[in-house]
Amino acid sequence: MRAIAWKELREHLRWALLGLLANGLGLLVGLWPGRVPWSYFRSESLLSERFLALTTSQFAVWGGILGFLLVLRDHSGDRWSFLLFRPIRPGTIFQGKVLAAAALYFPSTLVPLFLAAGWAATPGHLAAPFDWRMSLAGLADALTGFVFCLAAMLTGLRQARWYATRAIGLVVAVLCAALVQEVREFGEALAAILVSAALLYGAAWEAFLARAGAARRPLPLRFALVAVLFTGLAALAEPAIELLALLPAPKRQTYSIYALTPQGEVCVIRYDHADYPPKLISAESLEGRPLELGTDRLSFWEKIVRGIYLDFEPGTRWADRYRDADRFFTRVGKWSTLEDGFYRFGARTVELYDRKDKRLLAIAGPQGFALPEHEGPPFPGELLLSVPNGPSFLVFADAAYGIDEASRRLTPHRMREPLVNAVWEGNSQGEGLIAACSRRELFLLRRDGRVLLSSPLRFTAPDYDRVECSMLPTGDRFFVWYFPSSSTTAPVPGKSVRLQLQEVTAHGEVVRTYALPVKRPALVQEPLSPLAALAALTPPPLCLANAIGRGLPADHPLAACAPLSLVSAAVFAVLAFWVCRRFAFRPSMCRGWAGAVFALGPLGLLAMLAAHEWPARLPCFRCARRRVVSRDTCEHCGAGLAPVAPDGTEIFDVEHQGTK
Amino acid sequence: MSQTNAPEAIRTDGLTRYFGSEAVVKDLTLAVPRGSVFGLLGRNGSGKTTTIRLLLGLLAPTRGSAVVLGSPCTNLSPETRARIGYLAEGHPVFGWMRVAAFGRFQAGFYPTWNEDVFQGVLRFFQIDARRRGRDLSRGERAGLCLAATLAPDPELLVLDDPAIGLDPVARRGLLEALLYVTRREGRTVLFSSHVLADVERVADRVAVLDRGVLRACCTVDAFRERVRRVVLRFSGAPPTLPEIPGLLSRWITDGELRLTIANYDAAVQRILEGLPLERMTAEPLGLEEAFLDYVGDRGERTFFLQGRRAEA
């Protein structure tokens, strides 16, 4: 193996050097401070959009190129035979190639990546906080690139009867890359990479052995190949089936909501949600009196009073993945200044950077700003809210802080009791309101810290889980909507909790109370498109995953297809059994494939067809039925093979006759 | 060195290989005796290279079996592979590799690597060990490949068209080197070739493949002996010929009928003597002529030749 690895290393070294240079250049562009002409995004860290777009794409492309180079250069018949025929097992040659691939790929990606991380970590290079965990996203992309390398090796090695199925390995690599982008934690990304790499490694090994003439390949390797084929086919077919089945938009939804007029009147609005913007159907008071809110699609939204929705419990931060910069810091302060301010979640401090010199200017904690070397204590507790688009306003559980970066002043606003959640609703100019709640109280604040409303929470968990705070344009009347927990989920049989609306004063005294029945979307059922029947081709496990994992309603085509998919899987299992019998497979293999196809559906059948080398079938000389050429006897009549007809010109001596 | 006492180095039994629905090697049954030089003959596409790849385990047979040095070809162990020297068609070398490095690379795989043999063959072909593979001429590449094939001291040599693309001088050099080493050591050699003069010079036995079917397997002398050309002269126009077993080809020239017949024997002679002959003479055939007549009539007629014959 060492000699093969050395040969591959030496043969592809200059390509690896080229890859190293290209990767280094790419990462340099990715980290270049500020905007580059061809990129909209500014680069601030190892997690900037530009940097990650480059690591994702260039590592995948480089991995793919290297994989193809490693197999295609030895592809031609004579060179392949020369490489293969040596006193080692063919698997050892493959492992030597993979070892060389790893030895070429990882230095050419990890060295530039670590240099980039080192450069970003060095003060004075980027005007943004640095955390070593920020390099995990690039590391995940580098590891994913090796998955592409294995996929390319599989594609180059596989001798597929259906030419297109050679590229299935690359589909699996793309799927792996998509998972790496989507998962929350680096560990999950690593698991996706390891599973994909293991499957592709096994499948490529199988393809290598098949190409090397091995009549029998180990079962785990064949399993890996089938798994890769099925996964790739499912990744291609499932979105296509879903798209075709749902394309005709089988449902229209009519929503009814309660709203407030600018005069403080409660009304009921019905609108059609099928189109965007929603179309108003009717608007009437609680007593049923029609209201004039305009007829065009947008105007009625402008004429009702919008509130701020606030959950009693804080939700998960939307951008809390290992490859989101928002996991580590969030930008605070005005964007127009010459300084960049960031709140660091790990350190619980605000850091102020000079945008030009990339230097850390000051660090702010609850005691105000300090020079970096005189850093004070951190803010207490977790940050609940950072108000964007204007002067910094940070809301913590115990206090809110207004921060003026220009004058380096910090203004605390103490809360009467610890806050649980806070939400900001405003416009791009930074104008708006903050809604915050503790376990017992609700607040409406301006971003300068002024409290507009302070009201006890009168309806709480478990029956209620969110409020909506509304302030009339006059600024002196407040309404608080309490939404039942079940209003966003399916109703609980035998239990009816009403939506509560209270008009309150600025100090929380109740002026008026409404108890309203919960409005739910009225579904207008439309007949399913005939194409929805395609959903029955979805493999049963995916149907189950759709129905349970995605929480689709029972009448959704993808959920409704579960029983049908079982029927189609059974039909395809019978078909698989018949095909296996036709090609004279062993009975146990026929049963095994039928079972696998029943579990995996029609895509399992496709995977079976793509995974096997199917022998030709020619007419038997005795029974004239088609028989497979790979068996010594006809599977129908047991006849041997038709002897080659002598034509009288054969010249065989006695010695040869002895071999017959 | 030998691990088995079987008299044959190679033995195949119904060896068959399909590519799709086309049988490239069909029901091949033959034996290559130990210590023999065995020539595999056939036209392009007759299945010689496929047969060699099947024997070396580089292709899986669709059906049938082969035993090489006592091991089934589908499962040649590294130890058995080490006893086989294989010279691939086209003399593949790694272009970037220097000759000396090529030797070291190959030596890493073979525990029985004989550096003296390697260097000796390089000297014979006057190959500078410092040159890169891509800078070598075809003859030098063939020499380098032969050196790498012979240096492990293999018990069985399998050479796939070793003289392909070589000029007569290089070909002669290659054959001499081959003969010197193999005859001295009593090794078994299986080689395929299109150059019949070479085959005649070095081979003890030949096998002729025709579209994947084994049509002949015998000694070179027997092949020459059993393919005869008979010139029949008639007083008038040649009569319609009766069915002659083993008739390979017939040519009409100046009132003469030239027949090439396989397995010429007394029965055939009696049939010919029954014709209104003026004279009958037998012409000796070299291997090349015998081979051309043997495989030529099965498909050698090109469009051009067919046209000429139609005119005649």
PDB file of C-alpha atoms in Angstrom, chain B residues 43-237:
ATOM      1  CA  ARG B  43      -7.146 -11.279 -35.468  1.00  0.00           C
ATOM      2  CA  ASN B  44      -8.013  -7.993 -33.796  1.00  0.00           C
ATOM      3  CA  GLY B  45     -11.043  -8.477 -31.589  1.00  0.00           C
ATOM      4  CA  SER B  46     -10.679 -12.241 -31.499  1.00  0.00           C
ATOM      5  CA  GLY B  47     -10.477 -12.198 -27.683  1.00  0.00           C
ATOM      6  CA  LYS B  48      -6.746 -12.581 -27.004  1.00  0.00           C
ATOM      7  CA  THR B  49      -6.409  -9.676 -24.583  1.00  0.00           C
ATOM      8  CA  THR B  50      -9.683 -10.550 -22.890  1.00  0.00           C
ATOM      9  CA  THR B  51      -8.454 -14.136 -22.444  1.00  0.00           C
ATOM     10  CA  ILE B  52      -5.242 -12.893 -20.870  1.00  0.00           C
ATOM     11  CA  ARG B  53      -7.137 -10.538 -18.550  1.00  0.00           C
ATOM     12  CA  LEU B  54      -9.442 -13.372 -17.562  1.00  0.00           C
ATOM     13  CA  LEU B  55      -6.491 -15.615 -16.795  1.00  0.00           C
ATOM     14  CA  LEU B  56      -4.858 -12.935 -14.656  1.00  0.00           C
ATOM     15  CA  GLY B  57      -8.048 -12.209 -12.706  1.00  0.00           C
ATOM     16  CA  LEU B  58      -8.339  -8.712 -14.153  1.00  0.00           C
ATOM     17  CA  LEU B  59     -11.770  -9.612 -15.519  1.00  0.00           C
ATOM     18  CA  ALA B  60     -14.325 -11.891 -13.978  1.00  0.00           C
ATOM     19  CA  PRO B  61     -15.447 -14.711 -16.269  1.00  0.00           C
ATOM     20  CA  THR B  62     -19.137 -14.844 -17.071  1.00  0.00           C
ATOM     21  CA  ARG B  63     -18.950 -18.617 -16.923  1.00  0.00           C
ATOM     22  CA  GLY B  64     -16.369 -21.359 -16.787  1.00  0.00           C
ATOM     23  CA  SER B  65     -13.119 -21.463 -14.904  1.00  0.00           C
ATOM     24  CA  ALA B  66      -9.385 -21.216 -15.259  1.00  0.00           C
ATOM     25  CA  VAL B  67      -6.569 -22.413 -13.053  1.00  0.00           C
ATOM     26  CA  VAL B  68      -3.281 -20.556 -13.196  1.00  0.00           C
ATOM     27  CA  LEU B  69      -0.302 -22.067 -11.363  1.00  0.00           C
ATOM     28  CA  GLY B  70      -2.727 -24.110  -9.336  1.00  0.00           C
ATOM     29  CA  SER B  71      -4.993 -21.209  -8.274  1.00  0.00           C
ATOM     30  CA  PRO B  72      -8.378 -20.322  -9.683  1.00  0.00           C
ATOM     31  CA  CYS B  73      -8.084 -17.187 -11.774  1.00  0.00           C
ATOM     32  CA  THR B  74     -10.940 -15.513  -9.893  1.00  0.00           C
ATOM     33  CA  ASN B  75      -9.011 -15.671  -6.674  1.00  0.00           C
ATOM     34  CA  LEU B  76      -5.315 -15.317  -7.387  1.00  0.00           C
ATOM     35  CA  SER B  77      -3.559 -14.783  -4.105  1.00  0.00           C
ATOM     36  CA  PRO B  78      -0.743 -12.231  -3.861  1.00  0.00           C
ATOM     37  CA  GLU B  79       1.690 -15.160  -3.589  1.00  0.00           C
ATOM     38  CA  THR B  80       0.475 -16.604  -6.893  1.00  0.00           C
ATOM     39  CA  ARG B  81       0.514 -13.193  -8.532  1.00  0.00           C
ATOM     40  CA  ALA B  82       4.125 -12.807  -7.441  1.00  0.00           C
ATOM     41  CA  ARG B  83       4.941 -15.928  -9.488  1.00  0.00           C
ATOM     42  CA  ILE B  84       3.469 -14.417 -12.640  1.00  0.00           C
ATOM     43  CA  GLY B  85       5.158 -11.781 -14.752  1.00  0.00           C
ATOM     44  CA  TYR B  86       2.731  -9.719 -16.811  1.00  0.00           C
ATOM     45  CA  LEU B  87       3.686  -7.447 -19.667  1.00  0.00           C
ATOM     46  CA  ALA B  88       0.620  -5.359 -20.523  1.00  0.00           C
ATOM     47  CA  GLU B  89      -0.194  -4.374 -24.074  1.00  0.00           C
ATOM     48  CA  GLY B  90       1.198  -1.015 -25.137  1.00  0.00           C
ATOM     49  CA  HIS B  91       4.066  -1.142 -22.602  1.00  0.00           C
ATOM     50  CA  PRO B  92       2.536   1.204 -20.051  1.00  0.00           C
ATOM     51  CA  VAL B  93       4.953   3.131 -17.861  1.00  0.00           C
ATOM     52  CA  PHE B  94       4.390   6.177 -15.668  1.00  0.00           C
ATOM     53  CA  GLY B  95       5.592   9.102 -17.741  1.00  0.00           C
ATOM     54  CA  TRP B  96       6.750  11.172 -14.792  1.00  0.00           C
ATOM     55  CA  MET B  97       8.740   8.355 -13.231  1.00  0.00           C
ATOM     56  CA  ARG B  98      12.443   7.927 -13.897  1.00  0.00           C
ATOM     57  CA  VAL B  99      13.635   4.494 -14.961  1.00  0.00           C
ATOM     58  CA  ALA B 100      15.476   3.868 -11.691  1.00  0.00           C
ATOM     59  CA  ALA B 101      12.438   4.974  -9.675  1.00  0.00           C
ATOM     60  CA  PHE B 102      10.261   2.718 -11.807  1.00  0.00           C
ATOM     61  CA  GLY B 103      12.507  -0.183 -10.864  1.00  0.00           C
ATOM     62  CA  ARG B 104      12.344   0.694  -7.181  1.00  0.00           C
ATOM     63  CA  PHE B 105       8.555   1.101  -7.400  1.00  0.00           C
ATOM     64  CA  GLN B 106       8.134  -2.341  -8.950  1.00  0.00           C
ATOM     65  CA  ALA B 107      10.701  -3.918  -6.626  1.00  0.00           C
ATOM     66  CA  GLY B 108       8.597  -2.813  -3.654  1.00  0.00           C
ATOM     67  CA  PHE B 109       5.931  -5.347  -4.601  1.00  0.00           C
ATOM     68  CA  TYR B 110       8.066  -8.396  -5.352  1.00  0.00           C
ATOM     69  CA  PRO B 111      10.034 -10.175  -2.633  1.00  0.00           C
ATOM     70  CA  THR B 112      11.982 -12.085  -5.303  1.00  0.00           C
ATOM     71  CA  TRP B 113      13.038  -9.004  -7.257  1.00  0.00           C
ATOM     72  CA  ASN B 114      16.370  -9.601  -8.994  1.00  0.00           C
ATOM     73  CA  GLU B 115      18.063  -6.271  -9.515  1.00  0.00           C
ATOM     74  CA  ASP B 116      20.775  -7.883 -11.668  1.00  0.00           C
ATOM     75  CA  VAL B 117      18.200  -9.092 -14.170  1.00  0.00           C
ATOM     76  CA  PHE B 118      16.548  -5.654 -14.198  1.00  0.00           C
ATOM     77  CA  GLN B 119      19.818  -3.888 -14.780  1.00  0.00           C
ATOM     78  CA  GLY B 120      20.914  -6.498 -17.321  1.00  0.00           C
ATOM     79  CA  VAL B 121      17.836  -6.002 -19.493  1.00  0.00           C
ATOM     80  CA  LEU B 122      18.197  -2.215 -19.177  1.00  0.00           C
ATOM     81  CA  ARG B 123      21.802  -2.550 -20.369  1.00  0.00           C
ATOM     82  CA  PHE B 124      20.714  -4.795 -23.206  1.00  0.00           C
ATOM     83  CA  PHE B 125      18.299  -2.115 -24.403  1.00  0.00           C
ATOM     84  CA  GLN B 126      20.778   0.656 -23.530  1.00  0.00           C
ATOM     85  CA  ILE B 127      18.300   2.503 -21.333  1.00  0.00           C
ATOM     86  CA  ASP B 128      19.638   5.291 -19.146  1.00  0.00           C
ATOM     87  CA  ALA B 129      18.242   4.846 -15.632  1.00  0.00           C
ATOM     88  CA  ARG B 130      18.034   8.623 -15.161  1.00  0.00           C
ATOM     89  CA  ARG B 131      15.534   9.204 -17.971  1.00  0.00           C
ATOM     90  CA  ARG B 132      11.842   9.670 -17.401  1.00  0.00           C
ATOM     91  CA  GLY B 133       9.265   7.283 -18.807  1.00  0.00           C
ATOM     92  CA  ARG B 134       7.761   9.905 -21.109  1.00  0.00           C
ATOM     93  CA  ASP B 135      11.160  10.501 -22.745  1.00  0.00           C
ATOM     94  CA  LEU B 136      11.736   6.863 -23.729  1.00  0.00           C
ATOM     95  CA  SER B 137      11.215   5.583 -27.257  1.00  0.00           C
ATOM     96  CA  ARG B 138       8.733   2.777 -27.863  1.00  0.00           C
ATOM     97  CA  GLY B 139      11.497   0.214 -27.986  1.00  0.00           C
ATOM     98  CA  GLU B 140      13.009   1.521 -24.771  1.00  0.00           C
ATOM     99  CA  ARG B 141       9.621   1.460 -23.091  1.00  0.00           C
ATOM    100  CA  ALA B 142       9.184  -2.134 -24.206  1.00  0.00           C
ATOM    101  CA  GLY B 143      12.633  -2.914 -22.809  1.00  0.00           C
ATOM    102  CA  LEU B 144      11.833  -1.239 -19.503  1.00  0.00           C
ATOM    103  CA  CYS B 145       8.569  -3.155 -19.235  1.00  0.00           C
ATOM    104  CA  LEU B 146      10.313  -6.400 -20.085  1.00  0.00           C
ATOM    105  CA  ALA B 147      12.955  -5.701 -17.459  1.00  0.00           C
ATOM    106  CA  ALA B 148      10.260  -5.051 -14.871  1.00  0.00           C
ATOM    107  CA  THR B 149       8.469  -8.237 -15.929  1.00  0.00           C
ATOM    108  CA  LEU B 150      11.526 -10.477 -15.811  1.00  0.00           C
ATOM    109  CA  ALA B 151      13.192  -9.078 -12.700  1.00  0.00           C
ATOM    110  CA  PRO B 152      10.774 -10.697 -10.211  1.00  0.00           C
ATOM    111  CA  ASP B 153      11.958 -14.034 -11.580  1.00  0.00           C
ATOM    112  CA  PRO B 154       8.445 -15.190 -12.461  1.00  0.00           C
ATOM    113  CA  GLU B 155       7.500 -18.788 -13.013  1.00  0.00           C
ATOM    114  CA  LEU B 156       4.941 -17.857 -15.657  1.00  0.00           C
ATOM    115  CA  LEU B 157       5.306 -15.008 -18.112  1.00  0.00           C
ATOM    116  CA  VAL B 158       2.182 -13.573 -19.694  1.00  0.00           C
ATOM    117  CA  LEU B 159       2.941 -11.127 -22.469  1.00  0.00           C
ATOM    118  CA  ASP B 160       0.138  -9.292 -24.195  1.00  0.00           C
ATOM    119  CA  ASP B 161       1.348  -8.452 -27.675  1.00  0.00           C
ATOM    120  CA  PRO B 162       4.874  -7.595 -26.521  1.00  0.00           C
ATOM    121  CA  ALA B 163       6.100  -6.591 -29.978  1.00  0.00           C
ATOM    122  CA  ILE B 164       3.301  -4.149 -30.727  1.00  0.00           C
ATOM    123  CA  GLY B 165       4.507  -0.918 -32.256  1.00  0.00           C
ATOM    124  CA  LEU B 166       8.154  -1.953 -32.324  1.00  0.00           C
ATOM    125  CA  ASP B 167      10.439  -1.715 -35.324  1.00  0.00           C
ATOM    126  CA  PRO B 168      12.107  -4.976 -36.478  1.00  0.00           C
ATOM    127  CA  VAL B 169      15.348  -4.238 -34.621  1.00  0.00           C
ATOM    128  CA  ALA B 170      13.624  -3.512 -31.332  1.00  0.00           C
ATOM    129  CA  ARG B 171      11.382  -6.508 -31.855  1.00  0.00           C
ATOM    130  CA  ARG B 172      14.349  -8.745 -32.466  1.00  0.00           C
ATOM    131  CA  GLY B 173      16.014  -7.384 -29.331  1.00  0.00           C
ATOM    132  CA  LEU B 174      12.914  -7.981 -27.257  1.00  0.00           C
ATOM    133  CA  LEU B 175      12.570 -11.549 -28.508  1.00  0.00           C
ATOM    134  CA  GLU B 176      16.225 -12.296 -27.935  1.00  0.00           C
ATOM    135  CA  ALA B 177      16.057 -11.066 -24.397  1.00  0.00           C
ATOM    136  CA  LEU B 178      12.916 -13.057 -23.873  1.00  0.00           C
ATOM    137  CA  LEU B 179      14.342 -16.206 -25.373  1.00  0.00           C
ATOM    138  CA  TYR B 180      17.579 -15.916 -23.447  1.00  0.00           C
ATOM    139  CA  VAL B 181      15.899 -15.694 -20.103  1.00  0.00           C
ATOM    140  CA  THR B 182      13.044 -18.104 -20.666  1.00  0.00           C
ATOM    141  CA  ARG B 183      14.882 -20.887 -22.424  1.00  0.00           C
ATOM    142  CA  ARG B 184      17.657 -20.852 -19.907  1.00  0.00           C
ATOM    143  CA  GLU B 185      15.328 -21.046 -16.924  1.00  0.00           C
ATOM    144  CA  GLY B 186      12.652 -23.290 -18.423  1.00  0.00           C
ATOM    145  CA  ARG B 187       9.833 -20.902 -17.667  1.00  0.00           C
ATOM    146  CA  THR B 188       6.353 -21.008 -19.095  1.00  0.00           C
ATOM    147  CA  VAL B 189       5.486 -18.215 -21.473  1.00  0.00           C
ATOM    148  CA  LEU B 190       2.058 -17.299 -22.775  1.00  0.00           C
ATOM    149  CA  PHE B 191       2.074 -14.511 -25.283  1.00  0.00           C
ATOM    150  CA  SER B 192      -0.230 -13.050 -27.845  1.00  0.00           C
ATOM    151  CA  SER B 193       1.042 -11.603 -31.068  1.00  0.00           C
ATOM    152  CA  HIS B 194       0.187 -10.576 -34.580  1.00  0.00           C
ATOM    153  CA  VAL B 195       3.735 -11.081 -35.832  1.00  0.00           C
ATOM    154  CA  LEU B 196       3.734 -14.645 -37.064  1.00  0.00           C
ATOM    155  CA  ALA B 197       7.464 -14.712 -37.754  1.00  0.00           C
ATOM    156  CA  ASP B 198       8.072 -14.060 -34.068  1.00  0.00           C
ATOM    157  CA  VAL B 199       5.640 -16.735 -33.055  1.00  0.00           C
ATOM    158  CA  GLU B 200       7.251 -19.213 -35.411  1.00  0.00           C
ATOM    159  CA  ARG B 201      10.618 -18.351 -33.956  1.00  0.00           C
ATOM    160  CA  VAL B 202       9.872 -18.737 -30.271  1.00  0.00           C
ATOM    161  CA  ALA B 203       6.630 -20.669 -29.753  1.00  0.00           C
ATOM    162  CA  ASP B 204       6.295 -24.388 -29.126  1.00  0.00           C
ATOM    163  CA  ARG B 205       2.540 -24.396 -29.273  1.00  0.00           C
ATOM    164  CA  VAL B 206      -0.067 -22.067 -30.674  1.00  0.00           C
ATOM    165  CA  ALA B 207      -3.729 -21.495 -30.071  1.00  0.00           C
ATOM    166  CA  VAL B 208      -5.833 -19.683 -32.649  1.00  0.00           C
ATOM    167  CA  LEU B 209      -8.855 -17.714 -31.519  1.00  0.00           C
ATOM    168  CA  ASP B 210     -11.501 -16.715 -34.012  1.00  0.00           C
ATOM    169  CA  ARG B 211     -14.172 -14.361 -32.685  1.00  0.00           C
ATOM    170  CA  GLY B 212     -13.749 -15.750 -29.228  1.00  0.00           C
ATOM    171  CA  VAL B 213     -13.835 -19.406 -30.296  1.00  0.00           C
ATOM    172  CA  LEU B 214     -10.774 -21.629 -30.055  1.00  0.00           C
ATOM    173  CA  ARG B 215     -10.237 -23.065 -33.540  1.00  0.00           C
ATOM    174  CA  ALA B 216      -6.797 -24.558 -33.162  1.00  0.00           C
ATOM    175  CA  CYS B 217      -4.501 -25.623 -30.364  1.00  0.00           C
ATOM    176  CA  CYS B 218      -1.431 -27.613 -31.251  1.00  0.00           C
ATOM    177  CA  THR B 219       2.306 -27.412 -31.801  1.00  0.00           C
ATOM    178  CA  VAL B 220       3.621 -24.985 -34.397  1.00  0.00           C
ATOM    179  CA  ASP B 221       4.841 -27.855 -36.535  1.00  0.00           C
ATOM    180  CA  ALA B 222       1.507 -29.632 -36.371  1.00  0.00           C
ATOM    181  CA  PHE B 223      -0.264 -26.431 -37.383  1.00  0.00           C
ATOM    182  CA  ARG B 224       2.004 -25.986 -40.375  1.00  0.00           C
ATOM    183  CA  GLU B 225       1.708 -29.684 -41.186  1.00  0.00           C
ATOM    184  CA  ARG B 226      -2.063 -29.797 -41.086  1.00  0.00           C
ATOM    185  CA  VAL B 227      -2.764 -26.689 -43.103  1.00  0.00           C
ATOM    186  CA  ARG B 228      -1.932 -27.561 -46.697  1.00  0.00           C
ATOM    187  CA  ARG B 229      -2.153 -25.676 -49.934  1.00  0.00           C
ATOM    188  CA  VAL B 230      -2.984 -27.858 -52.931  1.00  0.00           C
ATOM    189  CA  VAL B 231      -2.694 -26.610 -56.509  1.00  0.00           C
ATOM    190  CA  LEU B 232      -5.031 -28.394 -58.914  1.00  0.00           C
ATOM    191  CA  ARG B 233      -4.584 -28.002 -62.640  1.00  0.00           C
ATOM    192  CA  PHE B 234      -7.403 -28.921 -64.984  1.00  0.00           C
ATOM    193  CA  SER B 235      -7.371 -29.309 -68.741  1.00  0.00           C
ATOM    194  CA  GLY B 236     -10.401 -27.073 -69.115  1.00  0.00           C
ATOM    195  CA  ALA B 237     -12.375 -24.923 -66.795  1.00  0.00           C
TER     196      ALA B 237
END
